[in-house]
XYZ file of C-alpha atoms in Angstrom:
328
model
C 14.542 -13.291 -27.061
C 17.913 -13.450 -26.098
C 18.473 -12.936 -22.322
C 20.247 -10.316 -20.625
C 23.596 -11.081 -18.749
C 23.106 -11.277 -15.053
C 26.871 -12.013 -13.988
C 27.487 -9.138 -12.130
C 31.193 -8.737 -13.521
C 32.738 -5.405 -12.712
C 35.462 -4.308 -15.604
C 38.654 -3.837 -14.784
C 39.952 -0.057 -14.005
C 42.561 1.039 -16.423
C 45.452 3.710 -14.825
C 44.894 7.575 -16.035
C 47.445 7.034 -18.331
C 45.834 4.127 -20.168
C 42.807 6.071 -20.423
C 44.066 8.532 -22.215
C 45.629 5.927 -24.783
C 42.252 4.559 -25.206
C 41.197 8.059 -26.005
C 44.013 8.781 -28.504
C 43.700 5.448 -30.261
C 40.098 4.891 -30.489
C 39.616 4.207 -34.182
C 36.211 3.824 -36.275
C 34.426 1.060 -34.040
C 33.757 -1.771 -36.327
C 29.650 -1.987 -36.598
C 27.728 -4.880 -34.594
C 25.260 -5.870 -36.929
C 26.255 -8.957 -39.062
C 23.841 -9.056 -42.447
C 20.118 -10.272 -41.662
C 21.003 -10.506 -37.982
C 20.475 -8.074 -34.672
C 22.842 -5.536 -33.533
C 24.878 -6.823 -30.849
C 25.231 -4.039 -27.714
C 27.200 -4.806 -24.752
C 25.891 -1.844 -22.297
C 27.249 -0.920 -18.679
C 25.101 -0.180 -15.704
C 25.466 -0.368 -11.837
C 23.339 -2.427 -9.846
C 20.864 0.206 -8.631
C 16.912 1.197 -9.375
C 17.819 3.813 -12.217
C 19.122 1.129 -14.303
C 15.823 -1.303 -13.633
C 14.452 0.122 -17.713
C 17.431 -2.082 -19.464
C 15.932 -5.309 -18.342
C 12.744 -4.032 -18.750
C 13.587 -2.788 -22.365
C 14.204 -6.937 -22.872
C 11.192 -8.543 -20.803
C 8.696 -6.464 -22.909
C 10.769 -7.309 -26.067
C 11.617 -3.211 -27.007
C 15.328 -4.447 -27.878
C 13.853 -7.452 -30.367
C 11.306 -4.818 -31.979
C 14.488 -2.755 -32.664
C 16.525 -6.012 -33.746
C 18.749 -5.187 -30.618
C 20.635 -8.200 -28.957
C 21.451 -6.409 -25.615
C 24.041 -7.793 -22.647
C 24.148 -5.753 -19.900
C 27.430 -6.064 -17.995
C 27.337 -4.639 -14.402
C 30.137 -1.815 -13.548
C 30.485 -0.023 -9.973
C 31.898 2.977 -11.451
C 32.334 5.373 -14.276
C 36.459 4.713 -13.996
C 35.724 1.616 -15.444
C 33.115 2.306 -17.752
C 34.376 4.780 -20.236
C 38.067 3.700 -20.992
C 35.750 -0.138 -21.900
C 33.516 2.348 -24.137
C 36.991 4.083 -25.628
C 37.824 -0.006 -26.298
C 35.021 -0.893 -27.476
C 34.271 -3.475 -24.834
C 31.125 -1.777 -24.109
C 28.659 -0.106 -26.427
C 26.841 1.721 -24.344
C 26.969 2.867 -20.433
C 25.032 4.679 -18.325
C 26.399 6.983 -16.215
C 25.753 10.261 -14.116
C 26.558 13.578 -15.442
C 29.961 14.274 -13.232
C 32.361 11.586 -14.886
C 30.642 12.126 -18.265
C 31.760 16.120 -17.913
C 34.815 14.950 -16.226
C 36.384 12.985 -19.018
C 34.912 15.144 -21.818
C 36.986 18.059 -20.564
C 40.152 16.017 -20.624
C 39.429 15.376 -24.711
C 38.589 11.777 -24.172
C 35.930 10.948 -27.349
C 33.120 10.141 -25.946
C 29.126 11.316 -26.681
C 25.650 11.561 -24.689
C 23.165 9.608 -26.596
C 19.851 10.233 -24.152
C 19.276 11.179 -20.664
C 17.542 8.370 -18.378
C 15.933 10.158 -15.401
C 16.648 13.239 -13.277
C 16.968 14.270 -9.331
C 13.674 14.766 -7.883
C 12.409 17.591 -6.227
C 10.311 15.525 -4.016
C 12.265 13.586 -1.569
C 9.093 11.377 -2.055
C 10.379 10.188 -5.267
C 14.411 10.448 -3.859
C 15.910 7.045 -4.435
C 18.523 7.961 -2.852
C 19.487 9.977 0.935
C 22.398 10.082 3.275
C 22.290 8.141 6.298
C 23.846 7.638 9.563
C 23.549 5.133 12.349
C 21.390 5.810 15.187
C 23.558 7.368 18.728
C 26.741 7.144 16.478
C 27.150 11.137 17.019
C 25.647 12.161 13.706
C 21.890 12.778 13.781
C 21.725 16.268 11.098
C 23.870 17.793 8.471
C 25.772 20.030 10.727
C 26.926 17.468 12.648
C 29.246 16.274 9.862
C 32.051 18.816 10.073
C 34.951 16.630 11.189
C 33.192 13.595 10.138
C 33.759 10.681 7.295
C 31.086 10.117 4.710
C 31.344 7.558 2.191
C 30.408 7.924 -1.540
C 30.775 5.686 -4.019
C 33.060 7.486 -6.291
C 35.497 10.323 -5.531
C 34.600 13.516 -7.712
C 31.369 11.858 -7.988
C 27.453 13.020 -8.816
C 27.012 12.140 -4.970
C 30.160 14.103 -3.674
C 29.244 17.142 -6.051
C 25.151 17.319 -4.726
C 26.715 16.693 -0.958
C 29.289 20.089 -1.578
C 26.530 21.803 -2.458
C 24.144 20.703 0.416
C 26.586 20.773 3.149
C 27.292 24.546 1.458
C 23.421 25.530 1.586
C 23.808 23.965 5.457
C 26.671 26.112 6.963
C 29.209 23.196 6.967
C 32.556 23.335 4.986
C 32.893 21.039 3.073
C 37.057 21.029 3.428
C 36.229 20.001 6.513
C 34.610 16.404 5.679
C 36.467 13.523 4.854
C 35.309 11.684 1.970
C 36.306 8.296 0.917
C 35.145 6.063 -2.048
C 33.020 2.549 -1.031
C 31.023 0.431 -3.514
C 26.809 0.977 -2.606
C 27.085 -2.848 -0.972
C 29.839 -2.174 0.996
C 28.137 1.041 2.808
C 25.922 0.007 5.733
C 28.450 -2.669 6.616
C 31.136 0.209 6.694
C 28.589 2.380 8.826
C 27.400 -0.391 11.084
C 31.464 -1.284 11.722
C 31.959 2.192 12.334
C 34.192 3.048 9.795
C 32.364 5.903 8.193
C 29.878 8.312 9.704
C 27.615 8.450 7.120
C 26.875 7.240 3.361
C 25.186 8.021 0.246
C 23.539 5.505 -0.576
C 21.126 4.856 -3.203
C 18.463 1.876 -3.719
C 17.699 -0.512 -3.798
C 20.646 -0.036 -0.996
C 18.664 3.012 0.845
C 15.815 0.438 1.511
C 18.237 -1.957 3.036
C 20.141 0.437 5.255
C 16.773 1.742 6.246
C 15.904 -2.301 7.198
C 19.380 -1.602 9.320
C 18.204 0.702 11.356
C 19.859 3.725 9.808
C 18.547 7.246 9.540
C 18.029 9.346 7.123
C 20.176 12.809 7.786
C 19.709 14.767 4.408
C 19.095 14.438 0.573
C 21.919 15.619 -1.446
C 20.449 14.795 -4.568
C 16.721 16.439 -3.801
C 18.177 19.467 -1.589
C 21.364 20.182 -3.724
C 21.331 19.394 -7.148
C 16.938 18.789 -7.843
C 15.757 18.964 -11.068
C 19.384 18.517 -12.871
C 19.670 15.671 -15.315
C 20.722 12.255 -13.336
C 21.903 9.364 -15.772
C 22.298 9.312 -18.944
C 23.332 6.881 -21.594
C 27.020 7.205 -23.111
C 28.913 6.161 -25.952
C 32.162 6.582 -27.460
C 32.283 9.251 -30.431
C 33.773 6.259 -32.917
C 30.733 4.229 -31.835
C 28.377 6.774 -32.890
C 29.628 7.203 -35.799
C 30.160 4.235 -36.935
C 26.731 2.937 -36.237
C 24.132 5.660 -35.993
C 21.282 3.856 -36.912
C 22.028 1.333 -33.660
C 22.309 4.202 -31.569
C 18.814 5.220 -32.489
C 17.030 2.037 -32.161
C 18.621 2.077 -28.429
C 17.532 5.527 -27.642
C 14.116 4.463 -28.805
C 14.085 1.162 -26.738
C 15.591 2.943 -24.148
C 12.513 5.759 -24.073
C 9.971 3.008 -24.461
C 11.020 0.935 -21.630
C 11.197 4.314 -19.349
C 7.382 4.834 -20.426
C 6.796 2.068 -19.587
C 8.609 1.893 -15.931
C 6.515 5.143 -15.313
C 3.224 3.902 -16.009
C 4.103 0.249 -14.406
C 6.204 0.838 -10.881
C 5.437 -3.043 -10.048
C 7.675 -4.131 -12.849
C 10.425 -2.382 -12.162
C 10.112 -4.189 -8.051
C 9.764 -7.068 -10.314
C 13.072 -7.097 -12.260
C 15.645 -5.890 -9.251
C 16.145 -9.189 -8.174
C 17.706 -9.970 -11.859
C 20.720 -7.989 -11.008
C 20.354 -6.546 -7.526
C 20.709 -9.127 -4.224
C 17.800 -7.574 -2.259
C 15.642 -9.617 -0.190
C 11.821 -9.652 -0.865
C 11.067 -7.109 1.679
C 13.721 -4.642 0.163
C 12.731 -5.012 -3.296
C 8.933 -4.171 -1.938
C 10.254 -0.933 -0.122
C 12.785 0.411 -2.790
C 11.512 3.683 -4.375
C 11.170 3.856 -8.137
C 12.825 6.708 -10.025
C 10.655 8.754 -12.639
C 12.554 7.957 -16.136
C 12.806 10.904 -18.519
C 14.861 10.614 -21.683
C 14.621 14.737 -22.862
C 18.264 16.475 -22.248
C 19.505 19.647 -23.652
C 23.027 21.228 -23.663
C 21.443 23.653 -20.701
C 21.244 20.255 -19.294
C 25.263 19.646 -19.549
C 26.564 23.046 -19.143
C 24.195 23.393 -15.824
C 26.830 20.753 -14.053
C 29.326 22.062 -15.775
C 29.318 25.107 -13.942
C 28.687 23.510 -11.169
C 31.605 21.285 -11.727
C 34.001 24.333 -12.244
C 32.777 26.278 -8.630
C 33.486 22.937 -6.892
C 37.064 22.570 -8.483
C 35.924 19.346 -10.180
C 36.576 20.435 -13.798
C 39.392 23.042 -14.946
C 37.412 26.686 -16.006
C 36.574 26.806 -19.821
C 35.121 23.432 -21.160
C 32.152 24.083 -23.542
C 30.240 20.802 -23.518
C 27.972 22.038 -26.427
C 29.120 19.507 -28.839
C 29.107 16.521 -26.186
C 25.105 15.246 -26.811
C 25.008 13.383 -30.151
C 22.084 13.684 -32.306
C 21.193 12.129 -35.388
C 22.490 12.669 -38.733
C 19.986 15.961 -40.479
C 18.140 16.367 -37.090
């Protein structure tokens, strides 16, 4: 079975301007599947819990039953994600919603294949929470006006859901600084005092939990619960190009979230392939709930959002932005 990649490489960002090139020039991408052989995928994900189904999707041979060869390539953010899908350096990428909208209102060609998982509405299940060190001034929500919080992108998934929450909380949000730091980087940056808080997600919650930090709110459980998380992207040329590929990774991709649901141990089991957690973290991360199903009520619900928060311009219809098969 051919192995997954587990080089952590992080593709480089292209300007704004050469994203839009990629998005003008895209052509018909050339299909991956030589004759008799698998489909070659090259598919982006970030080193966190929510992408734990990809290598799972290999161990329990999904990919091979679909004649997939699959490399996952690790990426930190979206930024650098879709102009390599526009290039055709990646196949596939998963992604929250926010970017996805993001670039789809600007006319770049891109197209939602599946959904992966959503927020909670348990904090139970919350993989994710903002935190703050212990006697550094910070100890609730309200505490943050005048503060720094670090996400890890700006116009982010994380900086939408902590508008909202810091909204349904009485602070203004105009009055928080936000900055951008990688997940890694984020208890280092609140332990050095250089942020107040972050939003961090595991397997990096569990180790800023080992830290010592606190938990001061759940964005993604408070403000934005229930809303579609990740989902898998692809550029439009891609899809049509090779629909048939496309389906056989949906189909993997459902299977190996089935699977993740019914067996949390395996997921613990396959973090250390491209996470850096110690034992004990890996044993205290939280495992997401996987679910595939997404609808355009799905897309339009952030895109509302989106527009009240300033993120998007008013007017993008995102009703032709999920793919589906050909005579579905």
């Amino acid at each position: 079975m051919p192995r997954l990649s587990r080089t952590l490489t992080a593709i480089s960002a292209l300007s704004a301007g050469a994203l839009l090139l990629a998005g003008c020039s895209a052509s018909g991408a050339a299909p991956q599947e030589s004759a008799g052989g698998p489909v070659a995928l090259a598919v982006g994900v970030t080193p966190i819990a929510n992408a734990a189904h990809v290598y799972i999707a290999e161990q329990q041979g999904f990919f091979k039953d679909e004649n997939l060869d699959v490399t996952a390539t690790t990426i930190q953010t979206a930024a650098t994600a879709i102009p390599s899908l526009l290039n055709n350096e990646l196949q596939m990428a998963l992604m929250t919603s926010v970017p996805i909208v993001t670039a789809a209102s600007k006319g770049l060609p891109i197209r939602v294949v599946s959904g992966s998982d959503r927020y909670p509405l348990d904090p139970k299940h919350d993989t994710t929470a903002l935190v703050a060190a212990p006697g550094g001034g910070v100890g609730s929500l309200k505490d943050l006006s005048g503060k720094t919080v670090a996400v890890v992108g700006l116009k982010s998934a994380p900086e939408l859901a902590l508008r909202v929450l810091l909204k349904d909380s009485g602070v203004d949000p105009e009055q928080v600084k936000v900055v951008e730091i990688a997940y890694p980087d984020m208890v280092p940056a609140l332990q050095s005092n250089r942020v107040d808080a972050a939003f961090v997600v595991d397997p990096f919650l569990s180790k800023a939990r080992a830290a010592g930090l606190e938990v001061i709110g759940r964005p993604f459980t408070d403000g934005i619960g229930g809303m579609s998380a990740l989902e898998w992207v692809a550029s439009d040329a891609f899809t049509k190009s090779n629909p048939d590929a496309v389906q056989r990774f949906t189909k993997a991709m459902k299977r190996a979230g089935e699977y993740a649901n019914e067996h949390p141990e395996a997921v613990r089991k396959v973090l250390p392939e491209f996470t850096s957690l110690s034992p004990e973290a890996v044993a205290k991360s939280v495992i997401p709930t996987y679910d595939t199903k997404l609808g355009v009520e799905d897309i339009q619900a952030f895109a509302d959002l989106m527009t009240k928060e300033g993120f998007i311009n008013d007017g993008y219809d995102p009703a032709n932005l999920i793919w589906t098969p050909a005579g579905s």
